[in-house]
Amino acid sequence: MNPLDPKGPKKWYVTQMRAAQSSEDQVAFDIAEGTTLNPSEAMMVLRQLRNVLLKRLLMGETVKLGNWGSFSLSFASE
């Protein structure tokens, strides 16, 4: 059912489901398993990525990370 048209035809609407949430530690461990990095080094890379991403976003840049997509800041107000 379309919430905007309760009397309209019934349809299926796709919704996103979250199965679980992974921690930064788990992601670092997974990276370490697939590379020559140890978990501490992988964690350092993740933290540095976060720092660089934030720095570039605050400088007004859009950051494109391969197939992940582009990251940019946006603002909204009333």
mmCIF file of C-alpha atoms in Angstrom:
data_model
loop_
_atom_site.group_PDB
_atom_site.id
_atom_site.type_symbol
_atom_site.label_atom_id
_atom_site.label_comp_id
_atom_site.label_asym_id
_atom_site.label_seq_id
_atom_site.Cartn_x
_atom_site.Cartn_y
_atom_site.Cartn_z
ATOM 1 C CA MET A 1 0.000 0.000 0.000
ATOM 2 C CA ASN A 2 1.224 3.471 -0.863
ATOM 3 C CA PRO A 3 1.082 5.539 2.345
ATOM 4 C CA LEU A 4 0.219 8.590 0.232
ATOM 5 C CA ASP A 5 -2.660 6.768 -1.518
ATOM 6 C CA PRO A 6 -4.252 4.234 0.905
ATOM 7 C CA LYS A 7 -7.001 3.384 -1.607
ATOM 8 C CA GLY A 8 -4.578 2.825 -4.506
ATOM 9 C CA PRO A 9 -3.340 -0.554 -5.726
ATOM 10 C CA LYS A 10 -1.320 -2.622 -3.280
ATOM 11 C CA LYS A 11 2.374 -2.824 -4.178
ATOM 12 C CA TRP A 12 5.559 -4.209 -2.694
ATOM 13 C CA TYR A 13 8.108 -1.686 -1.463
ATOM 14 C CA VAL A 14 11.747 -2.636 -0.932
ATOM 15 C CA THR A 15 13.230 -1.780 2.439
ATOM 16 C CA GLN A 16 16.765 -2.179 3.703
ATOM 17 C CA MET A 17 17.385 -4.709 6.470
ATOM 18 C CA ARG A 18 20.404 -4.628 8.719
ATOM 19 C CA ALA A 19 21.522 -8.060 9.841
ATOM 20 C CA ALA A 20 24.288 -6.941 12.186
ATOM 21 C CA GLN A 21 26.792 -4.196 12.872
ATOM 22 C CA SER A 22 30.554 -4.782 12.660
ATOM 23 C CA SER A 23 32.958 -2.922 14.902
ATOM 24 C CA GLU A 24 36.018 -1.075 13.672
ATOM 25 C CA ASP A 25 38.116 -3.736 15.437
ATOM 26 C CA GLN A 26 36.416 -6.517 13.469
ATOM 27 C CA VAL A 27 36.941 -4.669 10.195
ATOM 28 C CA ALA A 28 40.632 -4.208 11.049
ATOM 29 C CA PHE A 29 40.906 -7.922 11.860
ATOM 30 C CA ASP A 30 39.265 -8.824 8.532
ATOM 31 C CA ILE A 31 41.660 -6.514 6.665
ATOM 32 C CA ALA A 32 44.610 -8.089 8.468
ATOM 33 C CA GLU A 33 43.480 -11.582 7.472
ATOM 34 C CA GLY A 34 43.550 -10.635 3.783
ATOM 35 C CA THR A 35 46.829 -8.698 3.791
ATOM 36 C CA THR A 36 50.318 -8.732 5.283
ATOM 37 C CA LEU A 37 49.204 -6.199 7.915
ATOM 38 C CA ASN A 38 48.674 -7.245 11.499
ATOM 39 C CA PRO A 39 45.430 -6.130 13.216
ATOM 40 C CA SER A 40 47.138 -3.144 14.892
ATOM 41 C CA GLU A 41 48.505 -1.897 11.582
ATOM 42 C CA ALA A 42 45.121 -2.359 9.898
ATOM 43 C CA MET A 43 43.476 -0.378 12.715
ATOM 44 C CA MET A 44 46.044 2.386 12.238
ATOM 45 C CA VAL A 45 45.176 2.511 8.514
ATOM 46 C CA LEU A 46 41.445 2.787 9.300
ATOM 47 C CA ARG A 47 42.051 5.589 11.799
ATOM 48 C CA GLN A 48 44.271 7.434 9.342
ATOM 49 C CA LEU A 49 41.663 7.050 6.588
ATOM 50 C CA ARG A 50 39.064 8.519 8.940
ATOM 51 C CA ASN A 51 41.387 11.457 9.782
ATOM 52 C CA VAL A 52 42.253 12.193 6.146
ATOM 53 C CA LEU A 53 38.625 11.888 5.030
ATOM 54 C CA LEU A 54 37.470 14.319 7.727
ATOM 55 C CA LYS A 55 40.291 16.771 6.941
ATOM 56 C CA ARG A 56 39.466 16.836 3.227
ATOM 57 C CA LEU A 57 35.712 17.105 3.831
ATOM 58 C CA LEU A 58 36.249 20.048 6.181
ATOM 59 C CA MET A 59 38.359 21.709 3.442
ATOM 60 C CA GLY A 60 35.267 21.559 1.223
ATOM 61 C CA GLU A 61 36.492 18.740 -1.004
ATOM 62 C CA THR A 62 34.535 15.772 -2.280
ATOM 63 C CA VAL A 63 36.437 12.543 -1.667
ATOM 64 C CA LYS A 64 35.990 9.714 -4.172
ATOM 65 C CA LEU A 65 37.014 6.305 -2.859
ATOM 66 C CA GLY A 66 37.010 3.876 -5.766
ATOM 67 C CA ASN A 67 33.737 1.992 -6.150
ATOM 68 C CA TRP A 68 32.584 2.974 -2.653
ATOM 69 C CA GLY A 69 31.374 6.280 -3.974
ATOM 70 C CA SER A 70 31.989 9.951 -3.325
ATOM 71 C CA PHE A 71 31.804 11.510 0.108
ATOM 72 C CA SER A 72 30.907 15.142 0.682
ATOM 73 C CA LEU A 73 29.348 17.293 3.358
ATOM 74 C CA SER A 74 25.829 18.601 2.965
ATOM 75 C CA PHE A 75 23.778 21.008 5.030
ATOM 76 C CA ALA A 76 20.081 21.550 5.524
ATOM 77 C CA SER A 77 18.044 24.053 7.504
ATOM 78 C CA GLU A 78 14.506 25.262 7.828
#
